[in-house]
Amino acid sequence: MKNRLKVLRAEHDLTQAQLADALEVSRQTMIAIEKGKFDPSLPLAFKISRYFKLPIENIFQYD
């Protein structure tokens, strides 16, 4: 699964640690999701979507 988290994080001038804190996950989780090594759970994907105020499909694209 591809995602735009790194781009969105940069657009919002956020560090991985800041975004991880806002989403109540570890920084390691954010790194793994950004690199595509870990797919977020559905609740976490919704949380990310709400945080950036974007539809999930604008953040995550299934290959």
PDB file of N, CA and C in Angstrom, residues 4-28:
ATOM      1  N   ARG A   4       0.734   8.919   1.245  1.00  0.00           N
ATOM      2  CA  ARG A   4       1.260  10.289   1.095  1.00  0.00           C
ATOM      3  C   ARG A   4       1.607  10.900   2.454  1.00  0.00           C
ATOM      4  N   LEU A   5       1.822  10.068   3.445  1.00  0.00           N
ATOM      5  CA  LEU A   5       2.049  10.610   4.788  1.00  0.00           C
ATOM      6  C   LEU A   5       3.255  11.525   4.876  1.00  0.00           C
ATOM      7  N   LYS A   6       4.345  11.147   4.254  1.00  0.00           N
ATOM      8  CA  LYS A   6       5.558  11.964   4.325  1.00  0.00           C
ATOM      9  C   LYS A   6       5.294  13.337   3.704  1.00  0.00           C
ATOM     10  N   VAL A   7       4.609  13.362   2.571  1.00  0.00           N
ATOM     11  CA  VAL A   7       4.288  14.625   1.892  1.00  0.00           C
ATOM     12  C   VAL A   7       3.343  15.462   2.760  1.00  0.00           C
ATOM     13  N   LEU A   8       2.300  14.823   3.275  1.00  0.00           N
ATOM     14  CA  LEU A   8       1.341  15.553   4.117  1.00  0.00           C
ATOM     15  C   LEU A   8       2.000  16.082   5.380  1.00  0.00           C
ATOM     16  N   ARG A   9       2.874  15.265   5.960  1.00  0.00           N
ATOM     17  CA  ARG A   9       3.574  15.702   7.164  1.00  0.00           C
ATOM     18  C   ARG A   9       4.435  16.923   6.853  1.00  0.00           C
ATOM     19  N   ALA A  10       5.121  16.904   5.712  1.00  0.00           N
ATOM     20  CA  ALA A  10       5.963  18.043   5.314  1.00  0.00           C
ATOM     21  C   ALA A  10       5.098  19.279   5.035  1.00  0.00           C
ATOM     22  N   GLU A  11       3.964  19.090   4.370  1.00  0.00           N
ATOM     23  CA  GLU A  11       3.071  20.216   4.075  1.00  0.00           C
ATOM     24  C   GLU A  11       2.546  20.876   5.356  1.00  0.00           C
ATOM     25  N   HIS A  12       2.396  20.071   6.416  1.00  0.00           N
ATOM     26  CA  HIS A  12       1.904  20.598   7.688  1.00  0.00           C
ATOM     27  C   HIS A  12       3.048  20.912   8.654  1.00  0.00           C
ATOM     28  N   ASP A  13       4.280  20.841   8.144  1.00  0.00           N
ATOM     29  CA  ASP A  13       5.472  21.160   8.938  1.00  0.00           C
ATOM     30  C   ASP A  13       5.503  20.392  10.263  1.00  0.00           C
ATOM     31  N   LEU A  14       5.284  19.089  10.150  1.00  0.00           N
ATOM     32  CA  LEU A  14       5.272  18.224  11.328  1.00  0.00           C
ATOM     33  C   LEU A  14       6.449  17.263  11.293  1.00  0.00           C
ATOM     34  N   THR A  15       7.000  16.969  12.465  1.00  0.00           N
ATOM     35  CA  THR A  15       7.998  15.909  12.554  1.00  0.00           C
ATOM     36  C   THR A  15       7.265  14.587  12.717  1.00  0.00           C
ATOM     37  N   GLN A  16       7.988  13.507  12.519  1.00  0.00           N
ATOM     38  CA  GLN A  16       7.376  12.197  12.733  1.00  0.00           C
ATOM     39  C   GLN A  16       6.925  12.060  14.181  1.00  0.00           C
ATOM     40  N   ALA A  17       7.724  12.585  15.100  1.00  0.00           N
ATOM     41  CA  ALA A  17       7.389  12.491  16.523  1.00  0.00           C
ATOM     42  C   ALA A  17       6.119  13.288  16.844  1.00  0.00           C
ATOM     43  N   GLN A  18       5.974  14.467  16.264  1.00  0.00           N
ATOM     44  CA  GLN A  18       4.773  15.281  16.511  1.00  0.00           C
ATOM     45  C   GLN A  18       3.526  14.586  15.987  1.00  0.00           C
ATOM     46  N   LEU A  19       3.625  14.031  14.778  1.00  0.00           N
ATOM     47  CA  LEU A  19       2.468  13.336  14.213  1.00  0.00           C
ATOM     48  C   LEU A  19       2.156  12.076  15.015  1.00  0.00           C
ATOM     49  N   ALA A  20       3.190  11.361  15.399  1.00  0.00           N
ATOM     50  CA  ALA A  20       2.990  10.161  16.217  1.00  0.00           C
ATOM     51  C   ALA A  20       2.294  10.512  17.529  1.00  0.00           C
ATOM     52  N   ASP A  21       2.719  11.583  18.174  1.00  0.00           N
ATOM     53  CA  ASP A  21       2.079  12.011  19.424  1.00  0.00           C
ATOM     54  C   ASP A  21       0.612  12.369  19.189  1.00  0.00           C
ATOM     55  N   ALA A  22       0.339  13.095  18.106  1.00  0.00           N
ATOM     56  CA  ALA A  22      -1.035  13.508  17.811  1.00  0.00           C
ATOM     57  C   ALA A  22      -1.938  12.302  17.554  1.00  0.00           C
ATOM     58  N   LEU A  23      -1.359  11.260  16.967  1.00  0.00           N
ATOM     59  CA  LEU A  23      -2.144  10.066  16.625  1.00  0.00           C
ATOM     60  C   LEU A  23      -2.068   8.988  17.710  1.00  0.00           C
ATOM     61  N   GLU A  24      -1.283   9.277  18.758  1.00  0.00           N
ATOM     62  CA  GLU A  24      -1.121   8.342  19.887  1.00  0.00           C
ATOM     63  C   GLU A  24      -0.554   6.999  19.439  1.00  0.00           C
ATOM     64  N   VAL A  25       0.491   7.079  18.597  1.00  0.00           N
ATOM     65  CA  VAL A  25       1.234   5.892  18.189  1.00  0.00           C
ATOM     66  C   VAL A  25       2.722   6.195  18.387  1.00  0.00           C
ATOM     67  N   SER A  26       3.540   5.181  18.254  1.00  0.00           N
ATOM     68  CA  SER A  26       4.976   5.404  18.425  1.00  0.00           C
ATOM     69  C   SER A  26       5.576   6.008  17.154  1.00  0.00           C
ATOM     70  N   ARG A  27       6.718   6.661  17.330  1.00  0.00           N
ATOM     71  CA  ARG A  27       7.430   7.212  16.168  1.00  0.00           C
ATOM     72  C   ARG A  27       7.843   6.083  15.230  1.00  0.00           C
ATOM     73  N   GLN A  28       8.188   4.942  15.792  1.00  0.00           N
ATOM     74  CA  GLN A  28       8.569   3.792  14.975  1.00  0.00           C
ATOM     75  C   GLN A  28       7.399   3.334  14.097  1.00  0.00           C
TER      76      GLN A  28
END
